[in-house]
Coordinates of N, CA and C in Angstrom, one line a residue:
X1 N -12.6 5.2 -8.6 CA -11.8 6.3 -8.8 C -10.6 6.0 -9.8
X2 N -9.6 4.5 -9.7 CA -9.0 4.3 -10.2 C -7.6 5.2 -10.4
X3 N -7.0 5.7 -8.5 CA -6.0 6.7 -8.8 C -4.8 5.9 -9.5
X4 N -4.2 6.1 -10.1 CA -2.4 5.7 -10.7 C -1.5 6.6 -10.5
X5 N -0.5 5.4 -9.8 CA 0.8 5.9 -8.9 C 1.6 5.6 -9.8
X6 N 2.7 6.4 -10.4 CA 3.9 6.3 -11.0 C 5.4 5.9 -10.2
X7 N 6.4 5.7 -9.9 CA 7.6 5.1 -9.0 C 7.6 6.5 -8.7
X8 N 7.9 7.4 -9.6 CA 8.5 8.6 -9.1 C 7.6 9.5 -8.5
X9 N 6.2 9.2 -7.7 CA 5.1 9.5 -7.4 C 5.4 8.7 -5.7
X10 N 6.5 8.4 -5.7 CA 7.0 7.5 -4.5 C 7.9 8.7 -4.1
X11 N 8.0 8.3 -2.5 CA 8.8 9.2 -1.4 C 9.9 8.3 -1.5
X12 N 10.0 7.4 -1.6 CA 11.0 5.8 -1.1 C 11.5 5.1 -2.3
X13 N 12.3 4.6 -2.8 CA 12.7 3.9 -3.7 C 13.1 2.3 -3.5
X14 N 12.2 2.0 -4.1 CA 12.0 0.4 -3.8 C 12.6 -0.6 -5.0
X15 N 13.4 -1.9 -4.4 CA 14.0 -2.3 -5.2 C 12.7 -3.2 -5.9
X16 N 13.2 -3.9 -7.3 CA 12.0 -4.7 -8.2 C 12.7 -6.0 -8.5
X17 N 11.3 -6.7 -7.6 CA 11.7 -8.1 -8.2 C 11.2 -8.5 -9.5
X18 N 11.7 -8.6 -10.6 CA 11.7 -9.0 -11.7 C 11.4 -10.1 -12.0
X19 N 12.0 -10.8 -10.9 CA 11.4 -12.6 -11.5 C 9.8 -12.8 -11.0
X20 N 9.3 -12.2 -10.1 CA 8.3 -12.1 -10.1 C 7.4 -11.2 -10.6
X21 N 7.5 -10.2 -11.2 CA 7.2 -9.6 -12.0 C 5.6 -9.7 -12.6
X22 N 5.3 -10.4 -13.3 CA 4.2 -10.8 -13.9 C 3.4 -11.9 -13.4
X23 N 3.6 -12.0 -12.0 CA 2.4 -12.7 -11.0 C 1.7 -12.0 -10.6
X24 N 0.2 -12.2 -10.4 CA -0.9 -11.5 -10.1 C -0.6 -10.7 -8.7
X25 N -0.5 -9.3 -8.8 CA -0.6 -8.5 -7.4 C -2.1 -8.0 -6.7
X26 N -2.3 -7.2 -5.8 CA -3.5 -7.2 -5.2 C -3.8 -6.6 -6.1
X27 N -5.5 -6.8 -6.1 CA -6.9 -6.0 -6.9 C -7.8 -5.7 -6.1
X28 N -7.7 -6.2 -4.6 CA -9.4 -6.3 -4.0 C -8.9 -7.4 -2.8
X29 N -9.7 -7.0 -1.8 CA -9.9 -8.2 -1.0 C -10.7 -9.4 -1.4
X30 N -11.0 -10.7 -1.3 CA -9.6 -10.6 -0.3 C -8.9 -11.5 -1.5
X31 N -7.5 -11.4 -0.5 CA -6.1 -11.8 -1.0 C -5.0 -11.7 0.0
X32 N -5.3 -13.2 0.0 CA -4.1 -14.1 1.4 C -2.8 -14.5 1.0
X33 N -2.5 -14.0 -0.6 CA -1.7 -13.7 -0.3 C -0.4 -13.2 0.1
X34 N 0.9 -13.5 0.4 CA 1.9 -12.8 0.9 C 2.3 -11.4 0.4
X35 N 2.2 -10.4 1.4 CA 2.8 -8.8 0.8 C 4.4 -8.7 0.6
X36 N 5.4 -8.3 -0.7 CA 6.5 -7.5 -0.4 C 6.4 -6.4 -0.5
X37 N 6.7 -5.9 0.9 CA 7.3 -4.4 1.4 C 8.0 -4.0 0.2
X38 N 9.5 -5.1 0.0 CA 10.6 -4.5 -1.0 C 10.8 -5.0 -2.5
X39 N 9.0 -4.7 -3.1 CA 9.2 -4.9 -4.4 C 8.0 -3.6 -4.7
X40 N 8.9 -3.0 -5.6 CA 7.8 -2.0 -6.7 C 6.5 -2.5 -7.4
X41 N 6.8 -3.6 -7.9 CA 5.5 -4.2 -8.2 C 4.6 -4.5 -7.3
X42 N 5.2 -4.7 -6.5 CA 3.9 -5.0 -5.4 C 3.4 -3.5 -4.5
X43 N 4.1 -2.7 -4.1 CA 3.9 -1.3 -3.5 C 3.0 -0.7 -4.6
X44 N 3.7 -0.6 -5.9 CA 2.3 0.6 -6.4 C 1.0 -0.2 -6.5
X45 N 0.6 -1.2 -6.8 CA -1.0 -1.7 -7.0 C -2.0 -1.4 -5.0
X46 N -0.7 -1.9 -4.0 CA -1.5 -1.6 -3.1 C -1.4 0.0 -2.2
X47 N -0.6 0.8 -2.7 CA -0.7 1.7 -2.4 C -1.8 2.7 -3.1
X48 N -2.3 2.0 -4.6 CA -3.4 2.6 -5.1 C -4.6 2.5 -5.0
X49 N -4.7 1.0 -4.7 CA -5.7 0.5 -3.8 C -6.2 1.3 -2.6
X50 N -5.3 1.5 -1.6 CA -5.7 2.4 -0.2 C -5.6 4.0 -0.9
X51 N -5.0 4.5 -1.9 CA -5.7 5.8 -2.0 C -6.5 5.7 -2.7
X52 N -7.4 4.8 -3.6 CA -8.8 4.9 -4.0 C -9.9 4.4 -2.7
X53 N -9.8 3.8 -1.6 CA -10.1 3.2 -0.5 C -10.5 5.3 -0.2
X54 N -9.2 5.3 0.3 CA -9.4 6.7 1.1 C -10.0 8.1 0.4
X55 N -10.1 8.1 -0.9 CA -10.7 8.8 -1.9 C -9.3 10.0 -2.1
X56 N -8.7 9.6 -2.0 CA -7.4 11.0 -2.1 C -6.1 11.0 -3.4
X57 N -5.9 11.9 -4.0 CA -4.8 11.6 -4.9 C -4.0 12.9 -4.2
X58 N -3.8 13.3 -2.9 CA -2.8 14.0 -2.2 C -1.7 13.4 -2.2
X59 N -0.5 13.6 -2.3 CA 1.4 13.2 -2.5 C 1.1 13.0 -1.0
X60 N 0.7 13.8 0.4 CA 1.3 14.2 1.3 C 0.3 12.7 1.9
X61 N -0.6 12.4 1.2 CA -1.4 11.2 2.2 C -0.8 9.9 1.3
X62 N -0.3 10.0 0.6 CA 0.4 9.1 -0.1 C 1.5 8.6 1.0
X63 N 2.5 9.7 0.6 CA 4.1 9.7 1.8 C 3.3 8.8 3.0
X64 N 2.1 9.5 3.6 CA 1.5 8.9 5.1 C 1.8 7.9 4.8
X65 N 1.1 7.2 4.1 CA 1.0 5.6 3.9 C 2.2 4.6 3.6
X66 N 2.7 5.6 2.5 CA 4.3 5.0 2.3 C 5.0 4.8 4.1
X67 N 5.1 5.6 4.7 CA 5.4 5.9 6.1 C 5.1 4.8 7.2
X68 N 3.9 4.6 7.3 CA 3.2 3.6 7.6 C 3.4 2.5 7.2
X69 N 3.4 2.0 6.2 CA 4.0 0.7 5.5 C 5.2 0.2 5.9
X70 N 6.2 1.5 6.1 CA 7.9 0.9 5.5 C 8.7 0.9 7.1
X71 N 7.5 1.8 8.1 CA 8.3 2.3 9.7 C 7.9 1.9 10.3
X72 N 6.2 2.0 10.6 CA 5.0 1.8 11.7 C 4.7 -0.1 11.9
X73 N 4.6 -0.4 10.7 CA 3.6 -1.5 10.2 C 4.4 -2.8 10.6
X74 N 3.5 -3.4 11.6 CA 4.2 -4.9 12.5 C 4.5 -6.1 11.3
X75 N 5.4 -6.6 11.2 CA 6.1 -7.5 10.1 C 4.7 -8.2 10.7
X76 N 4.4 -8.9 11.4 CA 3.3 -9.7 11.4 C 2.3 -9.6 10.8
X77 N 1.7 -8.2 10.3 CA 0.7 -7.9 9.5 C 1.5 -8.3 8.0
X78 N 1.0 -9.3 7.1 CA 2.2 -9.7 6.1 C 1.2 -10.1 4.9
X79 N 0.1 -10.4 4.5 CA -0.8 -11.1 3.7 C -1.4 -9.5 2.8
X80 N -1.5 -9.4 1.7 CA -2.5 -8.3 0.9 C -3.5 -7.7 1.9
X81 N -4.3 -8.2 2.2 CA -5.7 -7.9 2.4 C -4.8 -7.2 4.4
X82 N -4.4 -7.7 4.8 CA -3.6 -7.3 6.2 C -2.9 -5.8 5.8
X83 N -2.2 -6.0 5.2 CA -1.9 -5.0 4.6 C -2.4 -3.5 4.1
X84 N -3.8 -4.0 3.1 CA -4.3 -2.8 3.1 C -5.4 -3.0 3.8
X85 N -6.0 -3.2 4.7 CA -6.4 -3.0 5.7 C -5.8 -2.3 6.9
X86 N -4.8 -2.6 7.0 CA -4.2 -1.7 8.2 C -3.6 -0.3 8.0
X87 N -3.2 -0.6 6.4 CA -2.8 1.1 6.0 C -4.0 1.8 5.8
X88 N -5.4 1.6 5.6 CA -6.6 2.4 4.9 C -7.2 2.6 6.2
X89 N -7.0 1.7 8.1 CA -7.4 2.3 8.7 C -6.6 3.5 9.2
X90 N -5.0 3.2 9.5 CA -3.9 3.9 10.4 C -3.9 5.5 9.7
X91 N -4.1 5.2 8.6 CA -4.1 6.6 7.5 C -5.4 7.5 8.0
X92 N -6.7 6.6 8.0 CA -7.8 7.3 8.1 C -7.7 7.8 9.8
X93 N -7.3 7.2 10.5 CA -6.8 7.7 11.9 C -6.0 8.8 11.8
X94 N -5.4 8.8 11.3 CA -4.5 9.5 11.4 C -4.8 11.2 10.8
X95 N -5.4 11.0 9.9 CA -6.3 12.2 9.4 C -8.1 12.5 9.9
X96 N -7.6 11.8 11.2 CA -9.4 12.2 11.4 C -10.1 12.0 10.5
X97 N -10.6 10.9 9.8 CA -11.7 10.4 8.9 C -12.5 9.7 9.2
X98 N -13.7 10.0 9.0 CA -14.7 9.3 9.2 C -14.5 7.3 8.9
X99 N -14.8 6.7 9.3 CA -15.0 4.7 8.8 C -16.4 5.2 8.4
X100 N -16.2 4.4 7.0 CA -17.9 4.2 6.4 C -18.4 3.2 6.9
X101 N -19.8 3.4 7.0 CA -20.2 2.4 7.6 C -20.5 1.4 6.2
X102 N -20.6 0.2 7.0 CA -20.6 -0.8 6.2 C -22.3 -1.3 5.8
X103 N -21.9 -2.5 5.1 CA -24.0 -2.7 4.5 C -24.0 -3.3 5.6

């Protein structure tokens, strides 16, 4: 699907780490490693990940996940792949969605 999230396409305003900047962010599972919550660069790639995951370019299932990420989500879940994994299920819970089944 390939959705794109713009900053201002954000409920939250997240500060940007700059010096990291131009290190590889998530693309895909898997990826062990480390998530920041409080960098923009790292929030938009995985927050577009779990809305192409969930099939939705809705603002309001967006906010969910923003939500889920920044309130809900146990600091222990902390690695990419933990990460969107837990926001692509808590979301799909949370809207009554079907889990696809897998191969």
């Amino acid at each position: 699907m390939g959705i794109s999230i713009k900053a201002s396409d954000l409920y939250y305003r997240y500060p940007k780490d700059v010096k990291n900047r131009h290190r590889p962010k998530f693309s895909g599972k898997p990826d062990p490693e480390p998530f920041n919550r409080d960098d923009l660069y790292e929030v938009i790639p995985m927050l577009e990940a779990v809305m192409d995951a969930l099939g939705s370019t809705d603002s309001w299932v967006l906010h969910l996940a923003e939500e889920i990420m920044l309130r809900e989500m146990p600091p222990f879940i902390n690695t990419r792949e933990q990460v969107f994994d837990c926001l692509v299920e808590t979301v799909r819970e949370r809207l009554g969605l079907p889990v696809p089944e897998g191969p």
